[in-house]
């Protein structure tokens, strides 16, 4: 017979706060205020606070130092609850959220939302948590799709979408529009010609494919640096 898990004290909680890099709506202060209000209503003592700042909603548990510390704190304080402001603060991934719940459960604690969604142990509560977690994952997918579409529109307008200015272009006075640079465009055209010549002569890459202009550029850079050509 396996060892029975000792239950933590339901009136003692460990708080976990997660804020992604671009988070605007629910910052750390707002999350803390929500958890404190919940604790006051429920008569719960928050024994420890752990904050992961700049952490994406799908970052694995082992890459979230504060989440790992929060799970350890559950055992240290004999806490019966790992409290978050909202369930999507755990993750926007159904499987990842389930892993966190299992990890907390193995210590004898439950994941609790200060917002109240899906709290409880009834079959209805469990079903509600499944729906909420699935909705959070769906929302993340929608955000990614909208972002991808918006970036495609910006690129179609010839505007910079982030990172450095690509070779062959310079930024216009508005700081966003990409303007072709004649000399660099000539270099790109020449690289395409070289790639075409290599293909016509039967030269192929190690994977058996024809060389493209970017590969020609990298190969020359590696050769000049004393590296091995691709």
PDB file of C-alpha atoms in Angstrom:
ATOM      1  CA  UNK A   1       0.000   0.000   0.000  1.00  0.00           C
ATOM      2  CA  UNK A   2       1.430   3.398  -1.022  1.00  0.00           C
ATOM      3  CA  UNK A   3       2.283   6.148   1.384  1.00  0.00           C
ATOM      4  CA  UNK A   4      -0.640   8.489   1.983  1.00  0.00           C
ATOM      5  CA  UNK A   5      -0.082  12.147   1.153  1.00  0.00           C
ATOM      6  CA  UNK A   6      -0.386  14.440   4.135  1.00  0.00           C
ATOM      7  CA  UNK A   7      -2.893  17.233   3.582  1.00  0.00           C
ATOM      8  CA  UNK A   8      -1.779  20.803   4.102  1.00  0.00           C
ATOM      9  CA  UNK A   9      -3.642  23.344   6.212  1.00  0.00           C
ATOM     10  CA  UNK A  10      -6.390  24.911   4.018  1.00  0.00           C
ATOM     11  CA  UNK A  11      -6.099  28.147   6.028  1.00  0.00           C
ATOM     12  CA  UNK A  12      -2.441  28.569   5.029  1.00  0.00           C
ATOM     13  CA  UNK A  13      -1.559  29.432   1.451  1.00  0.00           C
ATOM     14  CA  UNK A  14       1.449  30.125  -0.724  1.00  0.00           C
ATOM     15  CA  UNK A  15       0.890  32.787  -3.401  1.00  0.00           C
ATOM     16  CA  UNK A  16       2.235  32.563  -6.934  1.00  0.00           C
ATOM     17  CA  UNK A  17       2.322  35.534  -9.311  1.00  0.00           C
ATOM     18  CA  UNK A  18       3.301  35.340 -12.969  1.00  0.00           C
ATOM     19  CA  UNK A  19       3.731  38.270 -15.336  1.00  0.00           C
ATOM     20  CA  UNK A  20       4.776  37.832 -18.942  1.00  0.00           C
ATOM     21  CA  UNK A  21       7.048  40.311 -20.727  1.00  0.00           C
ATOM     22  CA  UNK A  22       4.189  42.145 -22.440  1.00  0.00           C
ATOM     23  CA  UNK A  23       1.622  41.868 -19.636  1.00  0.00           C
ATOM     24  CA  UNK A  24      -0.426  45.031 -19.210  1.00  0.00           C
ATOM     25  CA  UNK A  25      -3.836  44.124 -17.763  1.00  0.00           C
ATOM     26  CA  UNK A  26      -2.862  42.098 -14.703  1.00  0.00           C
ATOM     27  CA  UNK A  27       0.497  43.246 -13.352  1.00  0.00           C
ATOM     28  CA  UNK A  28       2.110  41.996 -10.140  1.00  0.00           C
ATOM     29  CA  UNK A  29       0.491  44.692  -7.965  1.00  0.00           C
ATOM     30  CA  UNK A  30      -2.987  43.889  -9.277  1.00  0.00           C
ATOM     31  CA  UNK A  31      -2.440  40.159  -8.782  1.00  0.00           C
ATOM     32  CA  UNK A  32      -1.184  40.683  -5.232  1.00  0.00           C
ATOM     33  CA  UNK A  33      -4.179  42.897  -4.384  1.00  0.00           C
ATOM     34  CA  UNK A  34      -6.566  40.237  -5.714  1.00  0.00           C
ATOM     35  CA  UNK A  35      -4.904  37.497  -3.666  1.00  0.00           C
ATOM     36  CA  UNK A  36      -4.831  39.634  -0.512  1.00  0.00           C
ATOM     37  CA  UNK A  37      -8.549  40.397  -0.889  1.00  0.00           C
ATOM     38  CA  UNK A  38      -9.278  36.678  -1.306  1.00  0.00           C
ATOM     39  CA  UNK A  39      -7.203  35.789   1.757  1.00  0.00           C
ATOM     40  CA  UNK A  40      -9.032  38.387   3.861  1.00  0.00           C
ATOM     41  CA  UNK A  41     -12.436  37.072   2.772  1.00  0.00           C
ATOM     42  CA  UNK A  42     -11.538  33.442   3.389  1.00  0.00           C
ATOM     43  CA  UNK A  43      -9.572  33.972   6.608  1.00  0.00           C
ATOM     44  CA  UNK A  44      -6.446  32.504   5.004  1.00  0.00           C
ATOM     45  CA  UNK A  45      -2.860  33.393   5.933  1.00  0.00           C
ATOM     46  CA  UNK A  46      -0.510  33.819   2.972  1.00  0.00           C
ATOM     47  CA  UNK A  47       2.745  32.380   4.279  1.00  0.00           C
ATOM     48  CA  UNK A  48       4.944  33.185   1.258  1.00  0.00           C
ATOM     49  CA  UNK A  49       4.900  35.093  -2.018  1.00  0.00           C
ATOM     50  CA  UNK A  50       6.711  34.018  -5.178  1.00  0.00           C
ATOM     51  CA  UNK A  51       6.870  36.058  -8.385  1.00  0.00           C
ATOM     52  CA  UNK A  52       7.977  34.976 -11.858  1.00  0.00           C
ATOM     53  CA  UNK A  53       8.502  38.154 -13.891  1.00  0.00           C
ATOM     54  CA  UNK A  54       8.846  38.086 -17.666  1.00  0.00           C
ATOM     55  CA  UNK A  55       7.738  34.463 -17.891  1.00  0.00           C
ATOM     56  CA  UNK A  56       5.610  33.245 -20.798  1.00  0.00           C
ATOM     57  CA  UNK A  57       2.377  31.360 -20.108  1.00  0.00           C
ATOM     58  CA  UNK A  58       3.768  28.167 -21.671  1.00  0.00           C
ATOM     59  CA  UNK A  59       7.194  28.192 -19.992  1.00  0.00           C
ATOM     60  CA  UNK A  60       7.863  24.750 -18.397  1.00  0.00           C
ATOM     61  CA  UNK A  61       7.853  24.367 -14.618  1.00  0.00           C
ATOM     62  CA  UNK A  62      11.596  23.705 -14.428  1.00  0.00           C
ATOM     63  CA  UNK A  63      12.270  27.033 -16.156  1.00  0.00           C
ATOM     64  CA  UNK A  64      10.207  29.020 -13.631  1.00  0.00           C
ATOM     65  CA  UNK A  65      12.320  29.513 -10.501  1.00  0.00           C
ATOM     66  CA  UNK A  66       9.536  31.214  -8.529  1.00  0.00           C
ATOM     67  CA  UNK A  67       7.021  28.470  -9.314  1.00  0.00           C
ATOM     68  CA  UNK A  68       9.485  25.822  -8.184  1.00  0.00           C
ATOM     69  CA  UNK A  69      10.094  27.802  -5.001  1.00  0.00           C
ATOM     70  CA  UNK A  70       6.340  28.159  -4.444  1.00  0.00           C
ATOM     71  CA  UNK A  71       5.821  24.405  -4.661  1.00  0.00           C
ATOM     72  CA  UNK A  72       8.667  23.886  -2.184  1.00  0.00           C
ATOM     73  CA  UNK A  73       7.100  26.483   0.120  1.00  0.00           C
ATOM     74  CA  UNK A  74       3.874  24.484   0.272  1.00  0.00           C
ATOM     75  CA  UNK A  75       5.699  21.707   2.061  1.00  0.00           C
ATOM     76  CA  UNK A  76       7.812  24.093   4.160  1.00  0.00           C
ATOM     77  CA  UNK A  77       4.776  25.932   5.533  1.00  0.00           C
ATOM     78  CA  UNK A  78       2.358  23.011   5.571  1.00  0.00           C
ATOM     79  CA  UNK A  79       0.117  25.040   3.256  1.00  0.00           C
ATOM     80  CA  UNK A  80      -3.038  23.593   1.771  1.00  0.00           C
ATOM     81  CA  UNK A  81      -3.379  26.056  -1.096  1.00  0.00           C
ATOM     82  CA  UNK A  82      -1.272  27.385  -3.937  1.00  0.00           C
ATOM     83  CA  UNK A  83      -3.181  30.575  -4.709  1.00  0.00           C
ATOM     84  CA  UNK A  84      -3.085  32.569  -7.937  1.00  0.00           C
ATOM     85  CA  UNK A  85      -5.039  35.658  -8.959  1.00  0.00           C
ATOM     86  CA  UNK A  86      -6.552  33.777 -11.917  1.00  0.00           C
ATOM     87  CA  UNK A  87      -6.022  30.285 -13.280  1.00  0.00           C
ATOM     88  CA  UNK A  88      -4.325  31.580 -16.431  1.00  0.00           C
ATOM     89  CA  UNK A  89      -1.531  32.885 -14.169  1.00  0.00           C
ATOM     90  CA  UNK A  90      -0.466  29.254 -13.828  1.00  0.00           C
ATOM     91  CA  UNK A  91      -0.359  28.725 -17.576  1.00  0.00           C
ATOM     92  CA  UNK A  92      -2.276  29.040 -20.815  1.00  0.00           C
ATOM     93  CA  UNK A  93      -1.620  25.400 -21.591  1.00  0.00           C
ATOM     94  CA  UNK A  94      -3.950  22.644 -20.392  1.00  0.00           C
ATOM     95  CA  UNK A  95      -1.241  20.024 -19.872  1.00  0.00           C
ATOM     96  CA  UNK A  96       1.118  22.404 -18.068  1.00  0.00           C
ATOM     97  CA  UNK A  97      -1.628  23.560 -15.711  1.00  0.00           C
ATOM     98  CA  UNK A  98      -2.504  19.934 -14.969  1.00  0.00           C
ATOM     99  CA  UNK A  99       1.152  19.216 -14.160  1.00  0.00           C
ATOM    100  CA  UNK A 100       1.255  22.082 -11.660  1.00  0.00           C
ATOM    101  CA  UNK A 101      -1.958  20.852 -10.037  1.00  0.00           C
ATOM    102  CA  UNK A 102      -0.570  17.331  -9.735  1.00  0.00           C
ATOM    103  CA  UNK A 103       2.685  18.654  -8.258  1.00  0.00           C
ATOM    104  CA  UNK A 104       0.758  20.673  -5.659  1.00  0.00           C
ATOM    105  CA  UNK A 105      -1.566  17.750  -4.972  1.00  0.00           C
ATOM    106  CA  UNK A 106       1.364  15.436  -4.317  1.00  0.00           C
ATOM    107  CA  UNK A 107       2.372  17.799  -1.499  1.00  0.00           C
ATOM    108  CA  UNK A 108      -1.164  17.867  -0.137  1.00  0.00           C
ATOM    109  CA  UNK A 109      -2.278  21.234  -1.526  1.00  0.00           C
ATOM    110  CA  UNK A 110      -4.832  22.453  -4.045  1.00  0.00           C
ATOM    111  CA  UNK A 111      -4.456  25.167  -6.645  1.00  0.00           C
ATOM    112  CA  UNK A 112      -6.901  27.954  -5.807  1.00  0.00           C
ATOM    113  CA  UNK A 113      -7.928  30.975  -7.858  1.00  0.00           C
ATOM    114  CA  UNK A 114      -8.529  34.227  -5.996  1.00  0.00           C
ATOM    115  CA  UNK A 115     -11.042  35.069  -8.726  1.00  0.00           C
ATOM    116  CA  UNK A 116     -13.002  31.990  -7.693  1.00  0.00           C
ATOM    117  CA  UNK A 117     -13.214  30.221 -11.048  1.00  0.00           C
ATOM    118  CA  UNK A 118     -13.142  26.442 -10.774  1.00  0.00           C
ATOM    119  CA  UNK A 119     -12.407  26.239  -7.050  1.00  0.00           C
ATOM    120  CA  UNK A 120     -13.777  23.184  -5.279  1.00  0.00           C
ATOM    121  CA  UNK A 121     -13.574  19.401  -5.454  1.00  0.00           C
ATOM    122  CA  UNK A 122     -16.922  18.389  -6.958  1.00  0.00           C
ATOM    123  CA  UNK A 123     -17.199  16.863 -10.445  1.00  0.00           C
ATOM    124  CA  UNK A 124     -18.786  20.147 -11.581  1.00  0.00           C
ATOM    125  CA  UNK A 125     -15.784  22.099 -10.255  1.00  0.00           C
ATOM    126  CA  UNK A 126     -13.384  19.748 -12.012  1.00  0.00           C
ATOM    127  CA  UNK A 127     -15.308  20.151 -15.267  1.00  0.00           C
ATOM    128  CA  UNK A 128     -15.285  23.935 -14.873  1.00  0.00           C
ATOM    129  CA  UNK A 129     -11.503  23.935 -14.412  1.00  0.00           C
ATOM    130  CA  UNK A 130     -11.108  21.912 -17.600  1.00  0.00           C
ATOM    131  CA  UNK A 131     -13.251  24.405 -19.519  1.00  0.00           C
ATOM    132  CA  UNK A 132     -11.422  27.426 -18.068  1.00  0.00           C
ATOM    133  CA  UNK A 133      -7.977  26.003 -18.781  1.00  0.00           C
ATOM    134  CA  UNK A 134      -8.998  25.080 -22.324  1.00  0.00           C
ATOM    135  CA  UNK A 135     -10.382  28.588 -22.874  1.00  0.00           C
ATOM    136  CA  UNK A 136      -7.090  30.119 -21.671  1.00  0.00           C
ATOM    137  CA  UNK A 137      -5.162  27.973 -24.138  1.00  0.00           C
ATOM    138  CA  UNK A 138      -7.594  28.904 -26.932  1.00  0.00           C
ATOM    139  CA  UNK A 139      -7.253  32.602 -26.090  1.00  0.00           C
ATOM    140  CA  UNK A 140      -3.472  32.363 -26.330  1.00  0.00           C
ATOM    141  CA  UNK A 141      -3.797  30.718 -29.760  1.00  0.00           C
ATOM    142  CA  UNK A 142      -6.087  33.539 -30.906  1.00  0.00           C
ATOM    143  CA  UNK A 143      -3.636  36.179 -29.685  1.00  0.00           C
ATOM    144  CA  UNK A 144      -0.781  34.487 -31.541  1.00  0.00           C
ATOM    145  CA  UNK A 145      -2.870  34.272 -34.730  1.00  0.00           C
ATOM    146  CA  UNK A 146      -3.832  37.958 -34.517  1.00  0.00           C
ATOM    147  CA  UNK A 147      -0.220  38.957 -33.868  1.00  0.00           C
ATOM    148  CA  UNK A 148       1.006  36.888 -36.808  1.00  0.00           C
ATOM    149  CA  UNK A 149      -1.601  38.477 -39.055  1.00  0.00           C
ATOM    150  CA  UNK A 150      -0.736  41.994 -37.898  1.00  0.00           C
ATOM    151  CA  UNK A 151       2.984  41.413 -38.505  1.00  0.00           C
ATOM    152  CA  UNK A 152       2.218  40.091 -41.992  1.00  0.00           C
ATOM    153  CA  UNK A 153       0.333  43.310 -42.785  1.00  0.00           C
ATOM    154  CA  UNK A 154       3.234  45.418 -41.493  1.00  0.00           C
ATOM    155  CA  UNK A 155       5.741  43.448 -43.576  1.00  0.00           C
ATOM    156  CA  UNK A 156       3.499  43.801 -46.645  1.00  0.00           C
ATOM    157  CA  UNK A 157       3.673  47.580 -46.170  1.00  0.00           C
ATOM    158  CA  UNK A 158       7.455  47.367 -46.223  1.00  0.00           C
ATOM    159  CA  UNK A 159       7.762  48.287 -42.554  1.00  0.00           C
ATOM    160  CA  UNK A 160      10.097  46.919 -39.893  1.00  0.00           C
ATOM    161  CA  UNK A 161       8.510  44.386 -37.500  1.00  0.00           C
ATOM    162  CA  UNK A 162      11.292  44.175 -34.922  1.00  0.00           C
ATOM    163  CA  UNK A 163      14.916  43.220 -34.499  1.00  0.00           C
ATOM    164  CA  UNK A 164      17.691  44.719 -36.560  1.00  0.00           C
ATOM    165  CA  UNK A 165      17.400  46.286 -40.004  1.00  0.00           C
ATOM    166  CA  UNK A 166      17.895  43.550 -42.625  1.00  0.00           C
ATOM    167  CA  UNK A 167      20.800  43.796 -45.044  1.00  0.00           C
ATOM    168  CA  UNK A 168      19.726  45.565 -48.199  1.00  0.00           C
ATOM    169  CA  UNK A 169      17.548  48.117 -46.453  1.00  0.00           C
ATOM    170  CA  UNK A 170      17.704  51.222 -44.281  1.00  0.00           C
ATOM    171  CA  UNK A 171      15.067  52.838 -42.084  1.00  0.00           C
ATOM    172  CA  UNK A 172      13.194  55.844 -43.426  1.00  0.00           C
ATOM    173  CA  UNK A 173      12.772  58.991 -41.348  1.00  0.00           C
ATOM    174  CA  UNK A 174       9.595  57.575 -39.753  1.00  0.00           C
ATOM    175  CA  UNK A 175      11.733  54.915 -38.051  1.00  0.00           C
ATOM    176  CA  UNK A 176       9.562  52.074 -39.397  1.00  0.00           C
ATOM    177  CA  UNK A 177       9.500  51.958 -43.192  1.00  0.00           C
ATOM    178  CA  UNK A 178      12.253  49.952 -44.886  1.00  0.00           C
ATOM    179  CA  UNK A 179      13.914  51.670 -47.813  1.00  0.00           C
ATOM    180  CA  UNK A 180      16.085  49.670 -50.258  1.00  0.00           C
ATOM    181  CA  UNK A 181      19.791  50.528 -50.332  1.00  0.00           C
ATOM    182  CA  UNK A 182      21.028  50.312 -53.923  1.00  0.00           C
ATOM    183  CA  UNK A 183      24.555  49.056 -53.199  1.00  0.00           C
ATOM    184  CA  UNK A 184      23.374  46.401 -50.759  1.00  0.00           C
ATOM    185  CA  UNK A 185      20.580  45.303 -53.090  1.00  0.00           C
ATOM    186  CA  UNK A 186      23.236  44.831 -55.787  1.00  0.00           C
ATOM    187  CA  UNK A 187      25.162  42.581 -53.395  1.00  0.00           C
ATOM    188  CA  UNK A 188      22.008  40.523 -52.738  1.00  0.00           C
ATOM    189  CA  UNK A 189      21.410  40.215 -56.488  1.00  0.00           C
ATOM    190  CA  UNK A 190      24.988  39.040 -56.993  1.00  0.00           C
ATOM    191  CA  UNK A 191      24.571  36.446 -54.218  1.00  0.00           C
ATOM    192  CA  UNK A 192      21.496  35.141 -56.051  1.00  0.00           C
ATOM    193  CA  UNK A 193      23.504  34.903 -59.259  1.00  0.00           C
ATOM    194  CA  UNK A 194      26.227  32.920 -57.481  1.00  0.00           C
ATOM    195  CA  UNK A 195      23.619  30.579 -56.010  1.00  0.00           C
ATOM    196  CA  UNK A 196      22.222  30.052 -59.515  1.00  0.00           C
ATOM    197  CA  UNK A 197      25.665  29.314 -60.933  1.00  0.00           C
ATOM    198  CA  UNK A 198      26.345  26.756 -58.178  1.00  0.00           C
ATOM    199  CA  UNK A 199      23.016  25.052 -58.907  1.00  0.00           C
ATOM    200  CA  UNK A 200      23.698  25.016 -62.680  1.00  0.00           C
ATOM    201  CA  UNK A 201      27.110  23.396 -62.085  1.00  0.00           C
ATOM    202  CA  UNK A 202      25.528  20.714 -59.887  1.00  0.00           C
ATOM    203  CA  UNK A 203      26.850  21.894 -56.537  1.00  0.00           C
ATOM    204  CA  UNK A 204      24.568  20.987 -53.644  1.00  0.00           C
ATOM    205  CA  UNK A 205      24.551  21.432 -49.893  1.00  0.00           C
ATOM    206  CA  UNK A 206      25.313  18.616 -47.471  1.00  0.00           C
ATOM    207  CA  UNK A 207      21.584  17.898 -47.326  1.00  0.00           C
ATOM    208  CA  UNK A 208      21.466  17.534 -51.106  1.00  0.00           C
ATOM    209  CA  UNK A 209      19.587  20.754 -51.799  1.00  0.00           C
ATOM    210  CA  UNK A 210      20.475  23.648 -54.047  1.00  0.00           C
ATOM    211  CA  UNK A 211      22.270  26.592 -52.486  1.00  0.00           C
ATOM    212  CA  UNK A 212      20.236  29.723 -51.778  1.00  0.00           C
ATOM    213  CA  UNK A 213      21.622  33.239 -51.409  1.00  0.00           C
ATOM    214  CA  UNK A 214      21.593  33.179 -47.553  1.00  0.00           C
ATOM    215  CA  UNK A 215      23.546  29.890 -47.575  1.00  0.00           C
ATOM    216  CA  UNK A 216      26.152  31.393 -49.904  1.00  0.00           C
ATOM    217  CA  UNK A 217      26.532  34.311 -47.504  1.00  0.00           C
ATOM    218  CA  UNK A 218      26.902  32.048 -44.448  1.00  0.00           C
ATOM    219  CA  UNK A 219      29.341  29.754 -46.259  1.00  0.00           C
ATOM    220  CA  UNK A 220      31.599  32.660 -47.183  1.00  0.00           C
ATOM    221  CA  UNK A 221      31.413  34.064 -43.655  1.00  0.00           C
ATOM    222  CA  UNK A 222      32.382  30.668 -42.192  1.00  0.00           C
ATOM    223  CA  UNK A 223      35.262  30.331 -44.618  1.00  0.00           C
ATOM    224  CA  UNK A 224      36.610  33.762 -43.728  1.00  0.00           C
ATOM    225  CA  UNK A 225      36.375  32.900 -40.035  1.00  0.00           C
ATOM    226  CA  UNK A 226      38.216  29.626 -40.539  1.00  0.00           C
ATOM    227  CA  UNK A 227      35.070  27.549 -40.077  1.00  0.00           C
ATOM    228  CA  UNK A 228      33.798  24.626 -42.129  1.00  0.00           C
ATOM    229  CA  UNK A 229      31.617  25.467 -45.140  1.00  0.00           C
ATOM    230  CA  UNK A 230      28.011  24.252 -44.946  1.00  0.00           C
TER     231      UNK A 230
END
